[in-house]
DNA sequence: TTTTTTCGTCGAATATTATTCGGAGGCTGT
DNA sequence: ACAGCCTCCGAATAATATTCGACGAAAAAA
């Protein structure tokens, strides 16, 4: 039986989630296909209670989905590029427009609006380099406010994304 | 019953995988928790045959794992930064050393060795900005060959990574 | 303090799914 | 045509998911 009274408080940021939810999130992030039964055992809950919580985590959007991590290098050796984009105009509409175009591009796999030496950083995965050129040319054509695109070809992915460091992120500020 | 004789050839890159395997990979990438039964139905296979293929895809490393996509912004609003790192020395050992240190850093969530205006691009997720400074200071201390680190603070993730565009990547070169 | 309400858990029952197994059919090379 | 190999299928079994009513703790109201 779980008595929450004697547990230390959680970071306010975690909202309505308790320690058990967070443990579940961490486990599910690293093993998205774990069975409900095994997850229940890992957090010391009955299968039914665990199932209910898992449902809630998904319904309330704490977990946005599950994905298989495909070994894409082995599958097809794609050309991966990271583009840093500077805008000539910083009008909000211009930004939105570019974000939309990138969102529509299947081969743009991740995109960030950033501060610093450029305005956007976009990760691409393409079948070949000529395809990457097509894509960037098209972007520039669609979005004349793009001032500059600087391309970094990925020589090697030295660390693949396998989830966020939830434990480290939830520590209280000192 | 599947007769492969009349199917068009696959890209050689896909190795020993056939069309069915690729469809499974695509589905599993976008829905990592799909049941074997549903997957079988989606690719027109019996549950047993599908199960056998799934096992093979994992055993042979085409799928490296499954992860839950946690809504990290909602969970804790981390400070996300993308750092571009230039090395003063391009000796292989220096590169390996930095890769190792980054690999050991939980808060470095993805890292790329790239060509272009810098040598590395690293994505960080930290509890707060001061923590990011600690991490980069530590990196510079451990790796004196780092010539320069330029930080881009992520203002907004306009497109989250949800998998590679397998369909686009497997098209044959024109 | 006592009562009431709420919330989350449990265990059992049922529904669904995973996994294993033997057999059948296609494909290839002899 | 035949043998060997591969992959499929369907049925049987094992395991898991999901639902449900009841119980106990904590919090709110009396």
PDB file of N, CA and C (backbone and C1' of nucleotides) in Angstrom, chain A residues 45-46 48-49 52-53, chain C residues 8-12 18:
ATOM      1  N   UNK A  45       3.328  -1.969  -8.216  1.00  0.00           N
ATOM      2  CA  UNK A  45       1.880  -1.736  -8.258  1.00  0.00           C
ATOM      3  C   UNK A  45       1.221  -2.999  -8.787  1.00  0.00           C
ATOM      4  N   UNK A  46      -0.059  -3.103  -8.543  1.00  0.00           N
ATOM      5  CA  UNK A  46      -0.802  -4.185  -9.173  1.00  0.00           C
ATOM      6  C   UNK A  46      -0.954  -3.856 -10.656  1.00  0.00           C
ATOM      7  N   UNK A  48      -3.536  -3.812 -12.452  1.00  0.00           N
ATOM      8  CA  UNK A  48      -4.691  -2.963 -12.762  1.00  0.00           C
ATOM      9  C   UNK A  48      -4.410  -1.501 -12.432  1.00  0.00           C
ATOM     10  N   UNK A  49      -3.799  -1.263 -11.279  1.00  0.00           N
ATOM     11  CA  UNK A  49      -3.486   0.118 -10.906  1.00  0.00           C
ATOM     12  C   UNK A  49      -2.501   0.722 -11.900  1.00  0.00           C
ATOM     13  N   UNK A  52      -4.185   1.575 -15.165  1.00  0.00           N
ATOM     14  CA  UNK A  52      -4.986   2.796 -15.065  1.00  0.00           C
ATOM     15  C   UNK A  52      -4.093   4.040 -15.153  1.00  0.00           C
ATOM     16  N   UNK A  53      -2.970   3.979 -14.476  1.00  0.00           N
ATOM     17  CA  UNK A  53      -2.045   5.110 -14.526  1.00  0.00           C
ATOM     18  C   UNK A  53      -1.475   5.295 -15.931  1.00  0.00           C
TER      19      UNK A  53
ATOM     20  P    DG C   8      -6.483   9.669  -7.833  1.00  0.00           P
ATOM     21  O5'  DG C   8      -5.909   8.279  -7.292  1.00  0.00           O
ATOM     22  C5'  DG C   8      -5.153   8.266  -6.086  1.00  0.00           C
ATOM     23  C4'  DG C   8      -4.980   6.838  -5.651  1.00  0.00           C
ATOM     24  C3'  DG C   8      -4.538   5.896  -6.782  1.00  0.00           C
ATOM     25  O3'  DG C   8      -3.474   5.091  -6.336  1.00  0.00           O
ATOM     26  C1'  DG C   8      -6.460   5.053  -5.718  1.00  0.00           C
ATOM     27  P    DT C   9      -2.728   4.149  -7.316  1.00  0.00           P
ATOM     28  O5'  DT C   9      -2.885   2.703  -6.651  1.00  0.00           O
ATOM     29  C5'  DT C   9      -2.572   2.513  -5.279  1.00  0.00           C
ATOM     30  C4'  DT C   9      -3.382   1.365  -4.715  1.00  0.00           C
ATOM     31  C3'  DT C   9      -3.228   0.057  -5.472  1.00  0.00           C
ATOM     32  O3'  DT C   9      -2.220  -0.744  -4.859  1.00  0.00           O
ATOM     33  C1'  DT C   9      -5.511   0.489  -4.827  1.00  0.00           C
ATOM     34  P    DC C  10      -1.726  -2.051  -5.545  1.00  0.00           P
ATOM     35  O5'  DC C  10      -2.854  -3.103  -5.145  1.00  0.00           O
ATOM     36  C5'  DC C  10      -3.131  -3.352  -3.768  1.00  0.00           C
ATOM     37  C4'  DC C  10      -4.331  -4.266  -3.663  1.00  0.00           C
ATOM     38  C3'  DC C  10      -4.171  -5.572  -4.432  1.00  0.00           C
ATOM     39  O3'  DC C  10      -4.112  -6.655  -3.533  1.00  0.00           O
ATOM     40  C1'  DC C  10      -6.300  -4.515  -4.885  1.00  0.00           C
ATOM     41  P    DG C  11      -3.463  -8.047  -4.046  1.00  0.00           P
ATOM     42  O5'  DG C  11      -4.757  -8.897  -4.483  1.00  0.00           O
ATOM     43  C5'  DG C  11      -5.894  -8.920  -3.635  1.00  0.00           C
ATOM     44  C4'  DG C  11      -7.041  -9.633  -4.332  1.00  0.00           C
ATOM     45  C3'  DG C  11      -6.625 -10.844  -5.169  1.00  0.00           C
ATOM     46  O3'  DG C  11      -7.592 -11.858  -4.997  1.00  0.00           O
ATOM     47  C1'  DG C  11      -7.717  -9.249  -6.551  1.00  0.00           C
ATOM     48  P    DA C  12      -7.413 -13.269  -5.724  1.00  0.00           P
ATOM     49  O5'  DA C  12      -8.749 -13.314  -6.610  1.00  0.00           O
ATOM     50  C5'  DA C  12      -9.980 -12.844  -6.053  1.00  0.00           C
ATOM     51  C4'  DA C  12     -11.027 -12.729  -7.149  1.00  0.00           C
ATOM     52  C3'  DA C  12     -11.029 -13.902  -8.135  1.00  0.00           C
ATOM     53  O3'  DA C  12     -12.359 -14.187  -8.510  1.00  0.00           O
ATOM     54  C1'  DA C  12     -10.634 -11.897  -9.300  1.00  0.00           C
ATOM     55  P    DA C  18      -0.030  -9.035 -29.347  1.00  0.00           P
ATOM     56  O5'  DA C  18       0.686 -10.270 -28.630  1.00  0.00           O
ATOM     57  C5'  DA C  18       1.128 -10.093 -27.295  1.00  0.00           C
ATOM     58  C4'  DA C  18       1.941 -11.283 -26.803  1.00  0.00           C
ATOM     59  C3'  DA C  18       3.137 -11.688 -27.648  1.00  0.00           C
ATOM     60  O3'  DA C  18       4.160 -12.096 -26.746  1.00  0.00           O
ATOM     61  C1'  DA C  18       1.621 -13.499 -27.529  1.00  0.00           C
TER      62       DA C  18
END
